[in-house]
Short mmCIF file of N, CA and C in Angstrom, two decimals:
data_model
loop_
_atom_site.label_atom_id
_atom_site.label_comp_id
_atom_site.label_asym_id
_atom_site.label_seq_id
_atom_site.Cartn_x
_atom_site.Cartn_y
_atom_site.Cartn_z
N MET A 1 120.95 111.17 93.97
CA MET A 1 120.26 111.01 95.23
C MET A 1 120.05 109.53 95.52
N THR A 2 120.55 109.11 96.62
CA THR A 2 120.32 107.72 97.02
C THR A 2 119.48 107.71 98.28
N MET A 3 118.79 106.62 98.46
CA MET A 3 117.99 106.43 99.67
C MET A 3 118.01 104.95 100.01
N ASN A 4 118.20 104.66 101.28
CA ASN A 4 118.14 103.28 101.72
C ASN A 4 116.69 102.90 101.98
N CYS A 5 116.36 101.67 101.70
CA CYS A 5 115.01 101.16 101.92
C CYS A 5 114.67 101.23 103.41
N PRO A 6 113.52 101.80 103.75
CA PRO A 6 113.12 101.88 105.15
C PRO A 6 112.85 100.51 105.79
N GLN A 7 112.63 99.49 104.96
CA GLN A 7 112.31 98.16 105.49
C GLN A 7 113.56 97.29 105.66
N CYS A 8 114.43 97.26 104.64
CA CYS A 8 115.56 96.32 104.70
C CYS A 8 116.93 97.00 104.69
N GLY A 9 117.00 98.29 104.35
CA GLY A 9 118.27 99.02 104.38
C GLY A 9 119.07 98.99 103.10
N VAL A 10 118.63 98.26 102.08
CA VAL A 10 119.32 98.18 100.80
C VAL A 10 119.17 99.52 100.06
N ILE A 11 120.19 99.93 99.31
CA ILE A 11 120.08 101.15 98.50
C ILE A 11 119.08 100.89 97.38
N MET A 12 118.10 101.78 97.27
CA MET A 12 117.03 101.61 96.28
C MET A 12 117.39 102.29 94.96
N VAL A 13 116.64 101.94 93.92
CA VAL A 13 116.81 102.52 92.59
C VAL A 13 115.93 103.77 92.50
N TRP A 14 116.54 104.91 92.14
CA TRP A 14 115.82 106.18 91.97
C TRP A 14 115.27 106.19 90.55
N ILE A 15 113.94 106.25 90.39
CA ILE A 15 113.36 106.04 89.06
C ILE A 15 112.87 107.30 88.35
N ASN A 16 112.93 108.48 88.98
CA ASN A 16 112.41 109.66 88.27
C ASN A 16 113.37 110.84 88.25
N GLY A 17 114.65 110.60 88.35
CA GLY A 17 115.57 111.72 88.36
C GLY A 17 116.96 111.34 87.88
N SER A 18 117.83 112.33 87.90
CA SER A 18 119.23 112.13 87.54
C SER A 18 120.05 113.19 88.27
N ILE A 19 121.34 113.18 88.06
CA ILE A 19 122.21 114.16 88.73
C ILE A 19 121.83 115.58 88.31
N SER A 20 121.44 115.77 87.06
CA SER A 20 121.11 117.11 86.57
C SER A 20 119.64 117.47 86.76
N HIS A 21 118.79 116.51 87.15
CA HIS A 21 117.36 116.77 87.32
C HIS A 21 116.96 116.27 88.70
N ASP A 22 116.67 117.20 89.61
CA ASP A 22 116.36 116.85 91.00
C ASP A 22 114.94 117.29 91.33
N PRO A 23 113.93 116.45 91.05
CA PRO A 23 112.54 116.83 91.29
C PRO A 23 112.22 116.91 92.79
N PRO A 24 111.21 117.68 93.17
CA PRO A 24 110.86 117.81 94.59
C PRO A 24 110.31 116.52 95.19
N ILE A 25 109.57 115.73 94.43
CA ILE A 25 109.05 114.45 94.90
C ILE A 25 109.81 113.36 94.17
N LYS A 26 110.40 112.45 94.94
CA LYS A 26 111.25 111.42 94.35
C LYS A 26 110.59 110.05 94.49
N TYR A 27 110.75 109.24 93.46
CA TYR A 27 110.19 107.89 93.44
C TYR A 27 111.32 106.87 93.39
N TYR A 28 111.26 105.90 94.29
CA TYR A 28 112.26 104.86 94.38
C TYR A 28 111.59 103.49 94.32
N VAL A 29 112.38 102.48 93.97
CA VAL A 29 111.90 101.11 94.02
C VAL A 29 112.98 100.27 94.70
N CYS A 30 112.55 99.40 95.63
CA CYS A 30 113.45 98.46 96.28
C CYS A 30 113.20 97.10 95.67
N ARG A 31 114.19 96.58 95.00
CA ARG A 31 114.05 95.28 94.34
C ARG A 31 114.17 94.13 95.32
N SER A 32 114.71 94.41 96.50
CA SER A 32 114.84 93.37 97.52
C SER A 32 113.51 93.12 98.22
N CYS A 33 112.82 94.21 98.64
CA CYS A 33 111.54 94.09 99.35
C CYS A 33 110.34 94.09 98.41
N ASN A 34 110.57 94.48 97.15
CA ASN A 34 109.49 94.58 96.16
C ASN A 34 108.47 95.65 96.57
N VAL A 35 108.99 96.87 96.89
CA VAL A 35 108.13 97.99 97.26
C VAL A 35 108.53 99.24 96.47
N ASN A 36 107.55 100.13 96.29
CA ASN A 36 107.79 101.47 95.75
C ASN A 36 107.77 102.44 96.91
N VAL A 37 108.68 103.41 96.90
CA VAL A 37 108.73 104.42 97.95
C VAL A 37 108.63 105.80 97.29
N THR A 38 107.73 106.63 97.79
CA THR A 38 107.59 108.01 97.34
C THR A 38 108.08 108.90 98.46
N LYS A 39 109.12 109.71 98.17
CA LYS A 39 109.72 110.58 99.17
C LYS A 39 109.32 112.03 98.88
N GLN A 40 108.70 112.68 99.86
CA GLN A 40 108.24 114.06 99.73
C GLN A 40 109.36 115.05 100.04
N GLN A 41 109.13 116.34 99.79
CA GLN A 41 110.12 117.38 100.06
C GLN A 41 110.50 117.47 101.53
N ASP A 42 109.56 117.18 102.43
CA ASP A 42 109.83 117.29 103.87
C ASP A 42 110.45 116.01 104.44
N ASP A 43 110.97 115.14 103.58
CA ASP A 43 111.61 113.87 103.93
C ASP A 43 110.65 112.82 104.47
N SER A 44 109.35 113.05 104.41
CA SER A 44 108.40 111.99 104.74
C SER A 44 108.28 111.08 103.52
N TYR A 45 107.83 109.87 103.73
CA TYR A 45 107.73 108.93 102.61
C TYR A 45 106.55 107.99 102.78
N GLU A 46 106.10 107.45 101.65
CA GLU A 46 105.04 106.45 101.60
C GLU A 46 105.61 105.18 101.00
N ILE A 47 105.22 104.04 101.53
CA ILE A 47 105.65 102.76 101.01
C ILE A 47 104.45 102.04 100.41
N GLU A 48 104.62 101.52 99.21
CA GLU A 48 103.54 100.80 98.53
C GLU A 48 104.09 99.50 97.97
N GLU A 49 103.46 98.37 98.30
CA GLU A 49 103.90 97.08 97.78
C GLU A 49 103.61 96.98 96.30
N ILE A 50 104.55 96.39 95.58
CA ILE A 50 104.38 96.16 94.14
C ILE A 50 103.57 94.89 93.97
N LYS A 51 102.50 94.98 93.25
CA LYS A 51 101.64 93.83 92.99
C LYS A 51 102.30 92.95 91.94
N SER A 52 102.34 91.67 92.18
CA SER A 52 102.97 90.77 91.19
C SER A 52 101.96 90.00 90.39
#
């Protein structure tokens, strides 16, 4: 599962799944924008800035 960053469009890193494991809530990180994205089952998402 890939997802483009809602802020910059870069493909984000999927951090809680694999091809054989597809959880209902997916967690991504964008290394370009430095944000975490949580994607829900209904395709809604939350963006949270990573604190440095």
